[in-house]
């Protein structure tokens, strides 16, 4: 009888839930999102449950825990942890506060399980254990993971809380790199339904100092038995383990009557008390389905910022899954900063801005303006409190800088596009800090490594790692400083930095030839001479001369002076030939890799397909972008060209398939290759931008005419200023190019 | 009846205690220690209860909480907090986990009290409240404060736990400086006898990132009523306040029957659980007097490392109080490092090595060798984990560097004196990091600020703050590197650094004259020209050219090449005249201040009184040191010449009154002015060094002959090598100088 009553009341609750949150905001778009896209292969995307910019990212950690997202398509699930990142590479970060469920005997040495019926949708993840005959389900609020375990084997159910678990490569160490390692943990069973504690971990990709993830878990049924462990030693009936720099954990056991166990796990970077408060504030009830629905609704509302129409349902799936992934990171940790008090929003897991400044942030500026302003202010607040804006930040710790000081581009972009609510004078100060003060001791952590060279001889010499990519990016960063300085009336600063923005020329070696093309950037020693042996196709890592890109790619990265670049490269036809060769020599196979000339997975080339516009060949952009997308994106779990890089690959896709791409840092969009019949962007404040592509088809990939708000748009570009109050762009598509866009070339802003 | 029983059992416990720890180790020397010496005036010494290098420093915080030690001689006591430093200046640090007792109504707005019968002895502090008719007593173990409150008014007793209290100048802010400010706090009344929580604070003197002090308090009697508060809002009957970045607190109320309340407060930098564990491990009983006695015994054992004989009891008081103060800092926080796991000991509150390398650490090398080795290893472990050894560190955060990279001197000193258990190759790496890698962004935090100048033009130019003192100290630091490099067979490094150690000459301006003396170090611009207007008597702070010392002082700071300095200064007689002028122009008044030529309170001059030895005039050292001591040290609460600087002024006194002074970084001691008839140093491992001064008196201040282990010592110096296995030095004292020590001059080690 008791059992039947329980089922009845559960049904009742479900009905109530459906009633109270019946109507969706906007279209049902979450149905197009498949969180598994990119989760397999090199995409490293996180397929678990989370909200937009959500602090809790609750998902499976699959043995051997060496995955960046915790997820692997094969292998046993060790448990479900509450903090993850998405799409990253290098030594992994997070994977903290792991919970696992089993039935049968308590075995603290192994609570991993096989897996079946794995499913995921925005804000929800579920998997079943054949071994333990258990179903595990997870949904989330911003800071709380909601667990539901259904025991179908009528045996007992055990829950394990493992504070010694985290993602790692198993102790990887190189000079300047550090795998995650435990610093300490503590656990306390507060009552038969409550448990709290923390795990403290340091290292990982950004070689961060120790961060602490606190949790408070509350269950809907009391445990019948419990115990703790420390460093693998079980203590039955014990209620707590203090922090002696060891791995601790606890388990709770429930009797057979408890067919379903629900649990809320609040997470905090402040304290266990704050984690408990997060539960109290965000999740006052026990209705799992209601939370699941609310999470889905939250996502749906965000996804409705872009309405994309096409008959191709698979394309919608690719598109909305990509749009979804652009909102996984950074993470909003306002009120969760353990380092200082501020009224400014606090975001963590900028991972990293080198990846996201090119597409993700410009996308936010269009469809999530408030988030973009909040993020820029969070970066300025970090500058104010720590001395530098981060290029990458994770675990409340700034480091590493991959290339330039890319926050400069964010600020210039915001300024160029007129974002309000940002102190641009403070922004300029923060940019000048990057540009003038060498980061010292650890040149990978802050600002601009190799700055002492750059500011004296005009380029970063081979004495420093990543000297080539650094130089190219610093030049563009300097342009960004110049633009903001000019805008706020700092003329002498403008002059200084606009001059410095020409520094890329100092690495241009006209004598280098590759595949019929002449002139490439090339390694240069401190005394000014060119380095002898090197390879323009060489794409390298942290210790190399060019970071994640070869000289073909970086020799095309001068976003502020494409005309100057064209001149250096031998004029228009030489430049067209260069681009043609660049993209032709791109492997047409799926998952292009490092030895290809062009690689969509290398962010330095994000803008390159649009450069045809600068030589009056927008049709070549049309076809190139289509080809890249066709070859690199699909709706399979391995449907991304490489690491999603916190949504960067996804943002690239979103922009290009909408039909234009931003020149980050400038008031300029270059038209690419629209892939939807109609697409509507919600710019906020009731403003909407529609892009209508008439006659679009597989064959009709060329834009032959265009209009903006009813007036002809005889150019392959437009400005943010032109569309920021909304409007309509109409493209006429055709199977062969016209002379559209060949005459009025994109402006060189100086 | 109940009452009488309690008193009887208390007596019984006391008797047992006396029985079990009756016999002292060595002489009763704690009786000579007055912790109030230096606590009044500029000494800033901590007069509360602590153990040697003790983590808990439990003492009164006197309103308005702007004192560096928490203590002020006048004013109401706000409460008793558990973490302090001793002898420091600048914006204060710590003052965390404040407890206060009152009787009568609960008033969370004001629990401060007047004060009477304040007393302190090593490991014990007591004061009475007239207002509340309460007696408060405190003793300590390493990590636990033991409180005893005796209520003589028969009313109730209230205990307040204020986690929003800390020492500060009330919001002081300057560029690069930051007063302490709250980041958060949390409190939880766990049971009627237990309470725990933490306070998180950042800033203070070293502009540190947030540090967190956790506590766990357990009482010997249950509270009758309780409540909490947050940001001044009381919550009666509430048991917890979570961390919302606000000031929290809690109170407990006890009924009148509780005439005495005892409480143990464990402190930890790891967690509340670790704080509780610290209580369990260190303090398993409730016998206050036993703990007090153990603390006293611990101190006595440490003090017995020096047995000083004199009929002058006041001199013993000054001496042993000074010796006591040399062991207050740094603080041993092994197993309390929240940043990384290591088997190496962990010390914090190096505050700072610029102060302590000259006398304190060499003193440890003699009488606390194991501590010195542990500290150096802790510094190397910080280097390994954070990239640089600290010059100053507090709150688990490195910063600020006052002058040179003074850990270099510590390592060279240890190497020169043959300390075992240190990896000198790693030490050399850490020194080279200081010498070669500019600290960048914040040049006050790590390594050597202005290094880019120093390593290119051979001095720090006026472009940088503290350029003069930095240059002088870097030159000596380079000498230290050279010595270690030479020792471990790195010849080319030796050559490079021994050459660089001559860089002090680059600031020597032969044309500068002051009071008949020619040649001083002088500010120099980047292009090599001398700065025009300046003042050799100018002693400056963080933004000045010379830090805490004038050009008279720094122009005498070339410890590695005094002969070279003498030559620069015009030869022996000019140098003698220079020294005579330097010390004569010293104000003979107590508390010499910044415009005097010589100021014992400026560490750069610590070695200067001994420089007479280098020109064969040790008698002048004899008389100068006596004069300095007589004018600057006494047994009054304001009996120190200025900030004790973590015991530095005290260590200077200890060495000079023993009769010699170390040339830190070298295997060399210079004889000063013995002030005890006999003094015995326990060098450890059964080795003892005795210094016997025959015929010593007020008049007989000159050494006229000496012997070392029975052989004549016809020089005013000896080496560590000569005495490290113990021995006996005998001085013959007389009222007029002889020619002793005039011929064999101290060696110049290169």
PDB file of C-alpha atoms in Angstrom, chain A residues 128 232 631 638 640 708 723:
ATOM      1  CA  UNK A 128      21.289   3.487 -17.010  1.00  0.00           C
ATOM      2  CA  UNK A 232      41.094   4.443   0.316  1.00  0.00           C
ATOM      3  CA  UNK A 631      33.480  19.188 -44.874  1.00  0.00           C
ATOM      4  CA  UNK A 638      31.989  13.573 -33.855  1.00  0.00           C
ATOM      5  CA  UNK A 640      33.004  19.043 -35.105  1.00  0.00           C
ATOM      6  CA  UNK A 708      19.467  46.365 -46.539  1.00  0.00           C
ATOM      7  CA  UNK A 723      22.038  46.993 -38.353  1.00  0.00           C
TER       8      UNK A 723
END
